């Protein structure tokens, strides 16, 4: 990924190329601008369209999808719902030959939203007197998430002053 200069949003390699060069042709600059300048306008990580090899028929033929019927006063209706199959079927074994294991994990997903108009930093707090571990930079109204546990602690600071704790979680 190409770094960009904050001043004029041109790639740093382009700035370095131009620095100290007085006789660069206008055509070269225009050609290089066409190739390079649009990239800073894109998000830092460009999402690519996800491809799925399964077809609509594959989804509809899933044996775990079962028709559920209901009527809430507008006449009978139905929909397809996923009903968890016996775990043994995943191993192509006789139903009931395996027992479902329940993980002991008591964690969850944590999502933090910067509801301020200022950029902030999100830290995980080790709660042992040591500095926190930076998790994310959050622009105004931006969110970030992480896996967490009930005993985890987090805090947000001012972007420019990590000693100014704005909120604890």
mmCIF file of C-alpha atoms in Angstrom:
data_model
loop_
_atom_site.group_PDB
_atom_site.id
_atom_site.type_symbol
_atom_site.label_atom_id
_atom_site.label_comp_id
_atom_site.label_asym_id
_atom_site.label_seq_id
_atom_site.Cartn_x
_atom_site.Cartn_y
_atom_site.Cartn_z
ATOM 1 C CA UNK A 1 0.000 0.000 0.000
ATOM 2 C CA UNK A 2 1.308 3.426 -0.875
ATOM 3 C CA UNK A 3 1.720 6.029 1.875
ATOM 4 C CA UNK A 4 0.233 9.439 1.215
ATOM 5 C CA UNK A 5 1.319 12.905 2.191
ATOM 6 C CA UNK A 6 -1.191 14.678 4.470
ATOM 7 C CA UNK A 7 -0.496 18.103 2.946
ATOM 8 C CA UNK A 8 -1.587 17.507 -0.612
ATOM 9 C CA UNK A 9 -2.774 13.887 -0.640
ATOM 10 C CA UNK A 10 -0.250 12.878 -3.272
ATOM 11 C CA UNK A 11 1.662 9.662 -2.796
ATOM 12 C CA UNK A 12 4.966 10.119 -0.946
ATOM 13 C CA UNK A 13 6.881 8.352 -3.707
ATOM 14 C CA UNK A 14 5.539 10.984 -6.131
ATOM 15 C CA UNK A 15 6.660 13.793 -3.803
ATOM 16 C CA UNK A 16 10.129 12.215 -3.503
ATOM 17 C CA UNK A 17 10.308 11.882 -7.268
ATOM 18 C CA UNK A 18 9.485 15.559 -7.747
ATOM 19 C CA UNK A 19 11.715 16.829 -4.923
ATOM 20 C CA UNK A 20 14.889 18.263 -6.425
ATOM 21 C CA UNK A 21 13.726 17.726 -10.023
ATOM 22 C CA UNK A 22 13.221 21.004 -11.852
ATOM 23 C CA UNK A 23 12.843 19.835 -15.417
ATOM 24 C CA UNK A 24 10.000 17.324 -15.426
ATOM 25 C CA UNK A 25 7.787 17.460 -18.461
ATOM 26 C CA UNK A 26 4.155 18.427 -18.041
ATOM 27 C CA UNK A 27 3.123 15.309 -19.965
ATOM 28 C CA UNK A 28 5.027 13.123 -17.468
ATOM 29 C CA UNK A 29 3.341 14.814 -14.487
ATOM 30 C CA UNK A 30 -0.112 14.491 -16.061
ATOM 31 C CA UNK A 31 0.477 10.829 -16.966
ATOM 32 C CA UNK A 32 1.794 10.041 -13.495
ATOM 33 C CA UNK A 33 -1.106 11.936 -11.901
ATOM 34 C CA UNK A 34 -3.628 9.897 -13.851
ATOM 35 C CA UNK A 35 -1.994 6.669 -12.688
ATOM 36 C CA UNK A 36 -1.291 7.635 -9.095
ATOM 37 C CA UNK A 37 -3.513 10.426 -7.819
ATOM 38 C CA UNK A 38 -6.880 8.631 -7.846
ATOM 39 C CA UNK A 39 -5.632 6.004 -5.349
ATOM 40 C CA UNK A 40 -5.710 8.308 -2.280
ATOM 41 C CA UNK A 41 -9.365 8.942 -2.997
ATOM 42 C CA UNK A 42 -10.089 5.271 -2.323
ATOM 43 C CA UNK A 43 -10.467 3.904 1.229
ATOM 44 C CA UNK A 44 -7.254 2.558 2.768
ATOM 45 C CA UNK A 45 -8.471 -1.022 2.420
ATOM 46 C CA UNK A 46 -10.478 -1.503 -0.754
ATOM 47 C CA UNK A 47 -13.126 -4.143 -0.243
ATOM 48 C CA UNK A 48 -13.335 -6.654 -3.020
ATOM 49 C CA UNK A 49 -16.651 -8.152 -4.025
ATOM 50 C CA UNK A 50 -17.069 -11.444 -2.234
ATOM 51 C CA UNK A 51 -17.614 -14.455 -4.445
ATOM 52 C CA UNK A 52 -19.595 -17.470 -3.297
ATOM 53 C CA UNK A 53 -19.506 -20.713 -5.222
ATOM 54 C CA UNK A 54 -22.848 -21.865 -3.814
ATOM 55 C CA UNK A 55 -25.907 -21.262 -5.963
ATOM 56 C CA UNK A 56 -29.447 -20.438 -4.898
ATOM 57 C CA UNK A 57 -30.314 -24.094 -5.557
ATOM 58 C CA UNK A 58 -27.531 -25.195 -3.176
ATOM 59 C CA UNK A 59 -29.004 -23.076 -0.406
ATOM 60 C CA UNK A 60 -32.535 -24.270 -1.029
ATOM 61 C CA UNK A 61 -31.459 -27.924 -1.081
ATOM 62 C CA UNK A 62 -29.723 -27.743 2.335
ATOM 63 C CA UNK A 63 -31.303 -30.575 4.377
ATOM 64 C CA UNK A 64 -31.065 -28.438 7.528
ATOM 65 C CA UNK A 65 -33.475 -25.900 5.995
ATOM 66 C CA UNK A 66 -36.994 -26.809 6.999
ATOM 67 C CA UNK A 67 -40.269 -25.172 6.136
ATOM 68 C CA UNK A 68 -41.867 -23.429 9.099
ATOM 69 C CA UNK A 69 -45.528 -22.450 8.955
ATOM 70 C CA UNK A 70 -47.259 -19.710 10.884
ATOM 71 C CA UNK A 71 -50.405 -17.618 10.908
ATOM 72 C CA UNK A 72 -50.551 -14.291 12.746
ATOM 73 C CA UNK A 73 -53.903 -13.222 11.397
ATOM 74 C CA UNK A 74 -53.031 -12.583 7.753
ATOM 75 C CA UNK A 75 -53.533 -16.150 6.591
ATOM 76 C CA UNK A 76 -51.146 -19.116 6.614
ATOM 77 C CA UNK A 77 -47.561 -18.288 5.676
ATOM 78 C CA UNK A 78 -44.295 -20.198 5.612
ATOM 79 C CA UNK A 79 -40.548 -19.600 5.526
ATOM 80 C CA UNK A 80 -37.340 -21.625 5.459
ATOM 81 C CA UNK A 81 -35.490 -21.864 8.786
ATOM 82 C CA UNK A 82 -32.189 -23.515 9.660
ATOM 83 C CA UNK A 83 -32.693 -26.341 12.137
ATOM 84 C CA UNK A 84 -29.421 -27.524 13.657
ATOM 85 C CA UNK A 85 -28.812 -31.114 12.581
ATOM 86 C CA UNK A 86 -27.391 -33.880 14.757
ATOM 87 C CA UNK A 87 -23.620 -33.340 15.011
ATOM 88 C CA UNK A 88 -22.958 -36.938 13.884
ATOM 89 C CA UNK A 89 -24.308 -36.105 10.428
ATOM 90 C CA UNK A 90 -21.413 -33.681 9.867
ATOM 91 C CA UNK A 91 -19.074 -36.684 10.166
ATOM 92 C CA UNK A 92 -21.257 -38.881 7.942
ATOM 93 C CA UNK A 93 -21.966 -41.143 10.889
ATOM 94 C CA UNK A 94 -25.154 -42.604 12.307
ATOM 95 C CA UNK A 95 -27.345 -39.992 14.025
ATOM 96 C CA UNK A 96 -26.774 -39.985 17.777
ATOM 97 C CA UNK A 97 -23.285 -41.538 17.599
ATOM 98 C CA UNK A 98 -21.661 -38.269 18.772
ATOM 99 C CA UNK A 99 -22.571 -35.768 21.450
ATOM 100 C CA UNK A 100 -22.558 -32.039 20.782
ATOM 101 C CA UNK A 101 -19.780 -30.258 22.712
ATOM 102 C CA UNK A 102 -20.576 -26.918 24.302
ATOM 103 C CA UNK A 103 -17.492 -24.684 24.503
ATOM 104 C CA UNK A 104 -16.571 -23.190 27.875
ATOM 105 C CA UNK A 105 -15.873 -19.820 26.246
ATOM 106 C CA UNK A 106 -17.718 -17.047 28.033
ATOM 107 C CA UNK A 107 -16.563 -14.245 25.759
ATOM 108 C CA UNK A 108 -18.410 -11.931 23.471
ATOM 109 C CA UNK A 109 -17.854 -9.369 20.792
ATOM 110 C CA UNK A 110 -17.345 -5.802 21.989
ATOM 111 C CA UNK A 111 -18.078 -2.814 19.767
ATOM 112 C CA UNK A 112 -16.991 0.719 20.604
ATOM 113 C CA UNK A 113 -18.463 3.769 18.883
ATOM 114 C CA UNK A 114 -16.881 7.205 19.036
ATOM 115 C CA UNK A 115 -19.942 9.427 19.454
ATOM 116 C CA UNK A 116 -17.847 12.577 19.806
ATOM 117 C CA UNK A 117 -16.824 15.074 17.162
ATOM 118 C CA UNK A 118 -13.120 14.501 17.907
ATOM 119 C CA UNK A 119 -10.752 11.694 16.895
ATOM 120 C CA UNK A 120 -9.962 9.368 19.830
ATOM 121 C CA UNK A 121 -7.831 6.339 20.676
ATOM 122 C CA UNK A 122 -9.240 3.099 22.111
ATOM 123 C CA UNK A 123 -7.073 1.094 24.524
ATOM 124 C CA UNK A 124 -7.386 -2.277 26.242
ATOM 125 C CA UNK A 125 -6.588 -1.733 29.918
ATOM 126 C CA UNK A 126 -4.363 -4.476 31.400
ATOM 127 C CA UNK A 127 -5.524 -3.256 34.863
ATOM 128 C CA UNK A 128 -2.063 -3.822 36.354
ATOM 129 C CA UNK A 129 -0.789 -0.254 36.373
ATOM 130 C CA UNK A 130 0.952 -0.585 33.024
ATOM 131 C CA UNK A 131 -0.038 1.474 29.985
ATOM 132 C CA UNK A 132 -2.933 0.179 27.918
ATOM 133 C CA UNK A 133 -2.634 -1.602 24.584
ATOM 134 C CA UNK A 134 -3.771 0.539 21.654
ATOM 135 C CA UNK A 135 -6.683 -1.157 19.893
ATOM 136 C CA UNK A 136 -7.918 1.456 17.413
ATOM 137 C CA UNK A 137 -7.964 5.025 16.231
ATOM 138 C CA UNK A 138 -11.584 6.147 15.964
ATOM 139 C CA UNK A 139 -12.649 9.102 13.866
ATOM 140 C CA UNK A 140 -15.875 10.886 14.855
ATOM 141 C CA UNK A 141 -18.857 8.501 14.711
ATOM 142 C CA UNK A 142 -16.619 5.600 13.679
ATOM 143 C CA UNK A 143 -16.770 2.176 15.352
ATOM 144 C CA UNK A 144 -14.305 -0.598 16.088
ATOM 145 C CA UNK A 145 -14.750 -4.029 17.584
ATOM 146 C CA UNK A 146 -12.809 -6.823 19.226
ATOM 147 C CA UNK A 147 -13.305 -10.133 20.991
ATOM 148 C CA UNK A 148 -13.573 -9.699 24.741
ATOM 149 C CA UNK A 149 -14.297 -11.365 28.084
ATOM 150 C CA UNK A 150 -16.334 -10.213 31.099
ATOM 151 C CA UNK A 151 -13.212 -9.054 32.996
ATOM 152 C CA UNK A 152 -11.660 -7.031 30.137
ATOM 153 C CA UNK A 153 -11.477 -3.277 30.592
ATOM 154 C CA UNK A 154 -11.102 -0.609 27.931
ATOM 155 C CA UNK A 155 -10.720 3.145 27.819
ATOM 156 C CA UNK A 156 -10.761 5.956 25.259
ATOM 157 C CA UNK A 157 -8.346 8.865 25.269
ATOM 158 C CA UNK A 158 -7.962 12.109 23.437
ATOM 159 C CA UNK A 159 -6.136 11.513 20.151
ATOM 160 C CA UNK A 160 -3.417 14.023 21.019
ATOM 161 C CA UNK A 161 -3.087 13.249 24.750
ATOM 162 C CA UNK A 162 -3.163 9.626 25.895
ATOM 163 C CA UNK A 163 -3.192 10.778 29.537
ATOM 164 C CA UNK A 164 -6.579 12.439 29.022
ATOM 165 C CA UNK A 165 -8.960 9.524 29.567
ATOM 166 C CA UNK A 166 -12.392 10.377 28.152
ATOM 167 C CA UNK A 167 -14.302 7.190 29.039
ATOM 168 C CA UNK A 168 -13.755 3.797 30.677
ATOM 169 C CA UNK A 169 -15.581 0.573 29.835
#
